[in-house]
Amino acid sequence: MKKLFFLVFMIFACFNLLAQQREIKLQKKIEALVKGFDGQVGVYVKSLKTERFVSIDCDTLFPTASIVKVPILIGLMDKIERKELDYLQTFR
């Protein structure tokens, strides 16, 4: 019984290791891009098709103060699309 349990455990462990493999080539490209950046960068990219992933400081906590800019930008782009604003318009 112990041998069967161990065999099943090893099979699932191997599938898990194979399912989530790092994408080394992309990892190196992203590391090269952020190498000279004077600040903190956190990246996590995962292919839903292959389960491969890239992660750089993905467990680091970052303040989300700038996240409010995203919905504002979406609203502005919507107004530009509806011709209520011009893309090159300046605001004062």
PDB file of N, CA, C and O in Angstrom, residues 38-91:
ATOM      1  N   ASP A  38      16.053  52.045 -12.481  1.00  0.00           N
ATOM      2  CA  ASP A  38      16.356  52.513 -11.133  1.00  0.00           C
ATOM      3  C   ASP A  38      15.070  52.536 -10.314  1.00  0.00           C
ATOM      4  O   ASP A  38      14.444  53.575 -10.127  1.00  0.00           O
ATOM      5  N   GLY A  39      14.653  51.393  -9.867  1.00  0.00           N
ATOM      6  CA  GLY A  39      13.427  51.264  -9.097  1.00  0.00           C
ATOM      7  C   GLY A  39      13.128  49.786  -8.866  1.00  0.00           C
ATOM      8  O   GLY A  39      13.963  48.938  -9.104  1.00  0.00           O
ATOM      9  N   GLN A  40      11.948  49.512  -8.415  1.00  0.00           N
ATOM     10  CA  GLN A  40      11.530  48.143  -8.146  1.00  0.00           C
ATOM     11  C   GLN A  40      10.579  47.671  -9.229  1.00  0.00           C
ATOM     12  O   GLN A  40       9.656  48.399  -9.608  1.00  0.00           O
ATOM     13  N   VAL A  41      10.797  46.458  -9.725  1.00  0.00           N
ATOM     14  CA  VAL A  41       9.959  45.892 -10.777  1.00  0.00           C
ATOM     15  C   VAL A  41       9.463  44.531 -10.322  1.00  0.00           C
ATOM     16  O   VAL A  41      10.229  43.729  -9.803  1.00  0.00           O
ATOM     17  N   GLY A  42       8.187  44.287 -10.547  1.00  0.00           N
ATOM     18  CA  GLY A  42       7.613  42.981 -10.289  1.00  0.00           C
ATOM     19  C   GLY A  42       6.866  42.514 -11.524  1.00  0.00           C
ATOM     20  O   GLY A  42       6.047  43.256 -12.065  1.00  0.00           O
ATOM     21  N   VAL A  43       7.187  41.310 -11.992  1.00  0.00           N
ATOM     22  CA  VAL A  43       6.580  40.791 -13.218  1.00  0.00           C
ATOM     23  C   VAL A  43       6.171  39.337 -12.994  1.00  0.00           C
ATOM     24  O   VAL A  43       6.917  38.565 -12.401  1.00  0.00           O
ATOM     25  N   TYR A  44       4.966  39.000 -13.477  1.00  0.00           N
ATOM     26  CA  TYR A  44       4.548  37.592 -13.506  1.00  0.00           C
ATOM     27  C   TYR A  44       3.738  37.394 -14.782  1.00  0.00           C
ATOM     28  O   TYR A  44       2.723  38.061 -14.988  1.00  0.00           O
ATOM     29  N   VAL A  45       4.218  36.522 -15.641  1.00  0.00           N
ATOM     30  CA  VAL A  45       3.551  36.218 -16.903  1.00  0.00           C
ATOM     31  C   VAL A  45       3.374  34.714 -16.970  1.00  0.00           C
ATOM     32  O   VAL A  45       4.314  33.966 -16.726  1.00  0.00           O
ATOM     33  N   LYS A  46       2.156  34.262 -17.293  1.00  0.00           N
ATOM     34  CA  LYS A  46       1.892  32.830 -17.383  1.00  0.00           C
ATOM     35  C   LYS A  46       1.094  32.544 -18.635  1.00  0.00           C
ATOM     36  O   LYS A  46       0.085  33.183 -18.911  1.00  0.00           O
ATOM     37  N   SER A  47       1.555  31.566 -19.396  1.00  0.00           N
ATOM     38  CA  SER A  47       0.822  31.125 -20.572  1.00  0.00           C
ATOM     39  C   SER A  47      -0.284  30.179 -20.117  1.00  0.00           C
ATOM     40  O   SER A  47      -0.014  29.160 -19.490  1.00  0.00           O
ATOM     41  N   LEU A  48      -1.516  30.513 -20.435  1.00  0.00           N
ATOM     42  CA  LEU A  48      -2.630  29.653 -20.050  1.00  0.00           C
ATOM     43  C   LEU A  48      -2.668  28.387 -20.891  1.00  0.00           C
ATOM     44  O   LEU A  48      -3.262  27.392 -20.497  1.00  0.00           O
ATOM     45  N   LYS A  49      -2.017  28.433 -22.038  1.00  0.00           N
ATOM     46  CA  LYS A  49      -1.997  27.276 -22.919  1.00  0.00           C
ATOM     47  C   LYS A  49      -0.939  26.254 -22.486  1.00  0.00           C
ATOM     48  O   LYS A  49      -1.216  25.067 -22.406  1.00  0.00           O
ATOM     49  N   THR A  50       0.268  26.726 -22.183  1.00  0.00           N
ATOM     50  CA  THR A  50       1.364  25.803 -21.878  1.00  0.00           C
ATOM     51  C   THR A  50       1.681  25.701 -20.392  1.00  0.00           C
ATOM     52  O   THR A  50       2.473  24.856 -19.994  1.00  0.00           O
ATOM     53  N   GLU A  51       1.108  26.598 -19.584  1.00  0.00           N
ATOM     54  CA  GLU A  51       1.365  26.657 -18.140  1.00  0.00           C
ATOM     55  C   GLU A  51       2.785  27.125 -17.816  1.00  0.00           C
ATOM     56  O   GLU A  51       3.180  27.130 -16.668  1.00  0.00           O
ATOM     57  N   ARG A  52       3.564  27.514 -18.803  1.00  0.00           N
ATOM     58  CA  ARG A  52       4.907  28.029 -18.543  1.00  0.00           C
ATOM     59  C   ARG A  52       4.783  29.453 -18.009  1.00  0.00           C
ATOM     60  O   ARG A  52       3.826  30.142 -18.299  1.00  0.00           O
ATOM     61  N   PHE A  53       5.780  29.883 -17.222  1.00  0.00           N
ATOM     62  CA  PHE A  53       5.673  31.192 -16.603  1.00  0.00           C
ATOM     63  C   PHE A  53       7.018  31.877 -16.485  1.00  0.00           C
ATOM     64  O   PHE A  53       8.067  31.248 -16.591  1.00  0.00           O
ATOM     65  N   VAL A  54       6.960  33.176 -16.265  1.00  0.00           N
ATOM     66  CA  VAL A  54       8.114  34.019 -15.988  1.00  0.00           C
ATOM     67  C   VAL A  54       7.762  34.821 -14.750  1.00  0.00           C
ATOM     68  O   VAL A  54       6.648  35.339 -14.640  1.00  0.00           O
ATOM     69  N   SER A  55       8.704  34.915 -13.819  1.00  0.00           N
ATOM     70  CA  SER A  55       8.433  35.735 -12.637  1.00  0.00           C
ATOM     71  C   SER A  55       9.697  36.437 -12.179  1.00  0.00           C
ATOM     72  O   SER A  55      10.770  35.848 -12.159  1.00  0.00           O
ATOM     73  N   ILE A  56       9.547  37.698 -11.868  1.00  0.00           N
ATOM     74  CA  ILE A  56      10.627  38.508 -11.308  1.00  0.00           C
ATOM     75  C   ILE A  56      10.032  39.261 -10.133  1.00  0.00           C
ATOM     76  O   ILE A  56       9.115  40.065 -10.302  1.00  0.00           O
ATOM     77  N   ASP A  57      10.518  38.980  -8.947  1.00  0.00           N
ATOM     78  CA  ASP A  57      10.019  39.614  -7.714  1.00  0.00           C
ATOM     79  C   ASP A  57       8.490  39.606  -7.659  1.00  0.00           C
ATOM     80  O   ASP A  57       7.864  40.596  -7.270  1.00  0.00           O
ATOM     81  N   CYS A  58       7.896  38.499  -8.034  1.00  0.00           N
ATOM     82  CA  CYS A  58       6.433  38.448  -8.113  1.00  0.00           C
ATOM     83  C   CYS A  58       5.760  38.399  -6.739  1.00  0.00           C
ATOM     84  O   CYS A  58       4.569  38.650  -6.638  1.00  0.00           O
ATOM     85  N   ASP A  59       6.507  38.103  -5.705  1.00  0.00           N
ATOM     86  CA  ASP A  59       5.919  38.049  -4.366  1.00  0.00           C
ATOM     87  C   ASP A  59       6.098  39.355  -3.590  1.00  0.00           C
ATOM     88  O   ASP A  59       5.677  39.470  -2.449  1.00  0.00           O
ATOM     89  N   THR A  60       6.723  40.342  -4.223  1.00  0.00           N
ATOM     90  CA  THR A  60       6.936  41.634  -3.583  1.00  0.00           C
ATOM     91  C   THR A  60       5.628  42.423  -3.568  1.00  0.00           C
ATOM     92  O   THR A  60       4.899  42.433  -4.546  1.00  0.00           O
ATOM     93  N   LEU A  61       5.352  43.073  -2.469  1.00  0.00           N
ATOM     94  CA  LEU A  61       4.158  43.915  -2.372  1.00  0.00           C
ATOM     95  C   LEU A  61       4.482  45.310  -2.897  1.00  0.00           C
ATOM     96  O   LEU A  61       5.497  45.905  -2.535  1.00  0.00           O
ATOM     97  N   PHE A  62       3.616  45.814  -3.761  1.00  0.00           N
ATOM     98  CA  PHE A  62       3.787  47.146  -4.327  1.00  0.00           C
ATOM     99  C   PHE A  62       2.571  47.984  -3.960  1.00  0.00           C
ATOM    100  O   PHE A  62       1.441  47.506  -4.043  1.00  0.00           O
ATOM    101  N   PRO A  63       2.786  49.255  -3.595  1.00  0.00           N
ATOM    102  CA  PRO A  63       1.631  50.117  -3.325  1.00  0.00           C
ATOM    103  C   PRO A  63       0.823  50.325  -4.607  1.00  0.00           C
ATOM    104  O   PRO A  63       1.389  50.403  -5.694  1.00  0.00           O
ATOM    105  N   THR A  64      -0.483  50.412  -4.489  1.00  0.00           N
ATOM    106  CA  THR A  64      -1.343  50.493  -5.671  1.00  0.00           C
ATOM    107  C   THR A  64      -1.876  51.903  -5.915  1.00  0.00           C
ATOM    108  O   THR A  64      -2.926  52.069  -6.515  1.00  0.00           O
ATOM    109  N   ALA A  65      -1.162  52.909  -5.491  1.00  0.00           N
ATOM    110  CA  ALA A  65      -1.638  54.288  -5.643  1.00  0.00           C
ATOM    111  C   ALA A  65      -1.852  54.658  -7.110  1.00  0.00           C
ATOM    112  O   ALA A  65      -2.746  55.424  -7.431  1.00  0.00           O
ATOM    113  N   SER A  66      -1.046  54.143  -8.009  1.00  0.00           N
ATOM    114  CA  SER A  66      -1.155  54.515  -9.412  1.00  0.00           C
ATOM    115  C   SER A  66      -2.249  53.757 -10.159  1.00  0.00           C
ATOM    116  O   SER A  66      -2.541  54.078 -11.307  1.00  0.00           O
ATOM    117  N   ILE A  67      -2.846  52.786  -9.552  1.00  0.00           N
ATOM    118  CA  ILE A  67      -3.859  51.979 -10.238  1.00  0.00           C
ATOM    119  C   ILE A  67      -5.095  52.806 -10.591  1.00  0.00           C
ATOM    120  O   ILE A  67      -5.818  52.478 -11.515  1.00  0.00           O
ATOM    121  N   VAL A  68      -5.311  53.912  -9.888  1.00  0.00           N
ATOM    122  CA  VAL A  68      -6.469  54.765 -10.171  1.00  0.00           C
ATOM    123  C   VAL A  68      -6.352  55.395 -11.558  1.00  0.00           C
ATOM    124  O   VAL A  68      -7.349  55.762 -12.171  1.00  0.00           O
ATOM    125  N   LYS A  69      -5.147  55.479 -12.097  1.00  0.00           N
ATOM    126  CA  LYS A  69      -4.946  56.079 -13.414  1.00  0.00           C
ATOM    127  C   LYS A  69      -5.569  55.239 -14.530  1.00  0.00           C
ATOM    128  O   LYS A  69      -5.941  55.776 -15.568  1.00  0.00           O
ATOM    129  N   VAL A  70      -5.670  53.962 -14.339  1.00  0.00           N
ATOM    130  CA  VAL A  70      -6.176  53.064 -15.391  1.00  0.00           C
ATOM    131  C   VAL A  70      -7.630  53.393 -15.753  1.00  0.00           C
ATOM    132  O   VAL A  70      -7.936  53.623 -16.924  1.00  0.00           O
ATOM    133  N   PRO A  71      -8.576  53.434 -14.803  1.00  0.00           N
ATOM    134  CA  PRO A  71      -9.950  53.765 -15.197  1.00  0.00           C
ATOM    135  C   PRO A  71     -10.084  55.194 -15.729  1.00  0.00           C
ATOM    136  O   PRO A  71     -10.924  55.455 -16.594  1.00  0.00           O
ATOM    137  N   ILE A  72      -9.262  56.113 -15.243  1.00  0.00           N
ATOM    138  CA  ILE A  72      -9.303  57.482 -15.772  1.00  0.00           C
ATOM    139  C   ILE A  72      -8.878  57.479 -17.236  1.00  0.00           C
ATOM    140  O   ILE A  72      -9.512  58.098 -18.087  1.00  0.00           O
ATOM    141  N   LEU A  73      -7.806  56.758 -17.539  1.00  0.00           N
ATOM    142  CA  LEU A  73      -7.334  56.660 -18.917  1.00  0.00           C
ATOM    143  C   LEU A  73      -8.374  55.989 -19.815  1.00  0.00           C
ATOM    144  O   LEU A  73      -8.613  56.435 -20.942  1.00  0.00           O
ATOM    145  N   ILE A  74      -9.029  54.967 -19.317  1.00  0.00           N
ATOM    146  CA  ILE A  74     -10.076  54.296 -20.094  1.00  0.00           C
ATOM    147  C   ILE A  74     -11.213  55.271 -20.396  1.00  0.00           C
ATOM    148  O   ILE A  74     -11.728  55.326 -21.516  1.00  0.00           O
ATOM    149  N   GLY A  75     -11.594  56.072 -19.405  1.00  0.00           N
ATOM    150  CA  GLY A  75     -12.647  57.067 -19.612  1.00  0.00           C
ATOM    151  C   GLY A  75     -12.250  58.112 -20.639  1.00  0.00           C
ATOM    152  O   GLY A  75     -13.052  58.488 -21.499  1.00  0.00           O
ATOM    153  N   LEU A  76     -10.997  58.562 -20.562  1.00  0.00           N
ATOM    154  CA  LEU A  76     -10.520  59.550 -21.538  1.00  0.00           C
ATOM    155  C   LEU A  76     -10.491  58.962 -22.949  1.00  0.00           C
ATOM    156  O   LEU A  76     -10.909  59.615 -23.912  1.00  0.00           O
ATOM    157  N   MET A  77     -10.017  57.739 -23.079  1.00  0.00           N
ATOM    158  CA  MET A  77      -9.956  57.105 -24.399  1.00  0.00           C
ATOM    159  C   MET A  77     -11.365  56.895 -24.962  1.00  0.00           C
ATOM    160  O   MET A  77     -11.587  57.020 -26.162  1.00  0.00           O
ATOM    161  N   ASP A  78     -12.315  56.600 -24.094  1.00  0.00           N
ATOM    162  CA  ASP A  78     -13.707  56.450 -24.522  1.00  0.00           C
ATOM    163  C   ASP A  78     -14.243  57.782 -25.063  1.00  0.00           C
ATOM    164  O   ASP A  78     -14.899  57.823 -26.101  1.00  0.00           O
ATOM    165  N   LYS A  79     -13.940  58.873 -24.360  1.00  0.00           N
ATOM    166  CA  LYS A  79     -14.389  60.197 -24.818  1.00  0.00           C
ATOM    167  C   LYS A  79     -13.723  60.582 -26.140  1.00  0.00           C
ATOM    168  O   LYS A  79     -14.343  61.193 -27.002  1.00  0.00           O
ATOM    169  N   ILE A  80     -12.467  60.215 -26.313  1.00  0.00           N
ATOM    170  CA  ILE A  80     -11.768  60.482 -27.575  1.00  0.00           C
ATOM    171  C   ILE A  80     -12.415  59.689 -28.701  1.00  0.00           C
ATOM    172  O   ILE A  80     -12.640  60.202 -29.798  1.00  0.00           O
ATOM    173  N   GLU A  81     -12.751  58.431 -28.428  1.00  0.00           N
ATOM    174  CA  GLU A  81     -13.386  57.583 -29.445  1.00  0.00           C
ATOM    175  C   GLU A  81     -14.755  58.126 -29.852  1.00  0.00           C
ATOM    176  O   GLU A  81     -15.149  58.051 -31.009  1.00  0.00           O
ATOM    177  N   ARG A  82     -15.492  58.710 -28.884  1.00  0.00           N
ATOM    178  CA  ARG A  82     -16.817  59.281 -29.175  1.00  0.00           C
ATOM    179  C   ARG A  82     -16.730  60.724 -29.671  1.00  0.00           C
ATOM    180  O   ARG A  82     -17.742  61.391 -29.803  1.00  0.00           O
ATOM    181  N   LYS A  83     -15.495  61.183 -29.912  1.00  0.00           N
ATOM    182  CA  LYS A  83     -15.236  62.530 -30.449  1.00  0.00           C
ATOM    183  C   LYS A  83     -15.630  63.651 -29.489  1.00  0.00           C
ATOM    184  O   LYS A  83     -15.848  64.776 -29.910  1.00  0.00           O
ATOM    185  N   GLU A  84     -15.737  63.338 -28.199  1.00  0.00           N
ATOM    186  CA  GLU A  84     -16.014  64.377 -27.210  1.00  0.00           C
ATOM    187  C   GLU A  84     -14.736  65.113 -26.817  1.00  0.00           C
ATOM    188  O   GLU A  84     -14.781  66.238 -26.322  1.00  0.00           O
ATOM    189  N   LEU A  85     -13.603  64.466 -27.001  1.00  0.00           N
ATOM    190  CA  LEU A  85     -12.288  65.069 -26.752  1.00  0.00           C
ATOM    191  C   LEU A  85     -11.397  64.775 -27.946  1.00  0.00           C
ATOM    192  O   LEU A  85     -11.631  63.812 -28.688  1.00  0.00           O
ATOM    193  N   ASP A  86     -10.348  65.576 -28.080  1.00  0.00           N
ATOM    194  CA  ASP A  86      -9.365  65.351 -29.137  1.00  0.00           C
ATOM    195  C   ASP A  86      -8.120  64.732 -28.504  1.00  0.00           C
ATOM    196  O   ASP A  86      -7.717  65.116 -27.396  1.00  0.00           O
ATOM    197  N   TYR A  87      -7.500  63.815 -29.211  1.00  0.00           N
ATOM    198  CA  TYR A  87      -6.323  63.113 -28.684  1.00  0.00           C
ATOM    199  C   TYR A  87      -5.194  64.084 -28.333  1.00  0.00           C
ATOM    200  O   TYR A  87      -4.489  63.913 -27.350  1.00  0.00           O
ATOM    201  N   LEU A  88      -5.017  65.129 -29.129  1.00  0.00           N
ATOM    202  CA  LEU A  88      -3.929  66.074 -28.922  1.00  0.00           C
ATOM    203  C   LEU A  88      -4.350  67.287 -28.085  1.00  0.00           C
ATOM    204  O   LEU A  88      -3.579  68.228 -27.916  1.00  0.00           O
ATOM    205  N   GLN A  89      -5.536  67.243 -27.553  1.00  0.00           N
ATOM    206  CA  GLN A  89      -6.058  68.354 -26.743  1.00  0.00           C
ATOM    207  C   GLN A  89      -5.274  68.482 -25.443  1.00  0.00           C
ATOM    208  O   GLN A  89      -4.915  67.490 -24.820  1.00  0.00           O
ATOM    209  N   THR A  90      -4.984  69.713 -25.037  1.00  0.00           N
ATOM    210  CA  THR A  90      -4.309  69.938 -23.756  1.00  0.00           C
ATOM    211  C   THR A  90      -5.330  70.381 -22.718  1.00  0.00           C
ATOM    212  O   THR A  90      -6.339  70.998 -23.036  1.00  0.00           O
ATOM    213  N   PHE A  91      -5.063  70.040 -21.464  1.00  0.00           N
ATOM    214  CA  PHE A  91      -5.963  70.392 -20.365  1.00  0.00           C
ATOM    215  C   PHE A  91      -5.260  71.377 -19.448  1.00  0.00           C
ATOM    216  O   PHE A  91      -4.067  71.289 -19.210  1.00  0.00           O
TER     217      PHE A  91
END
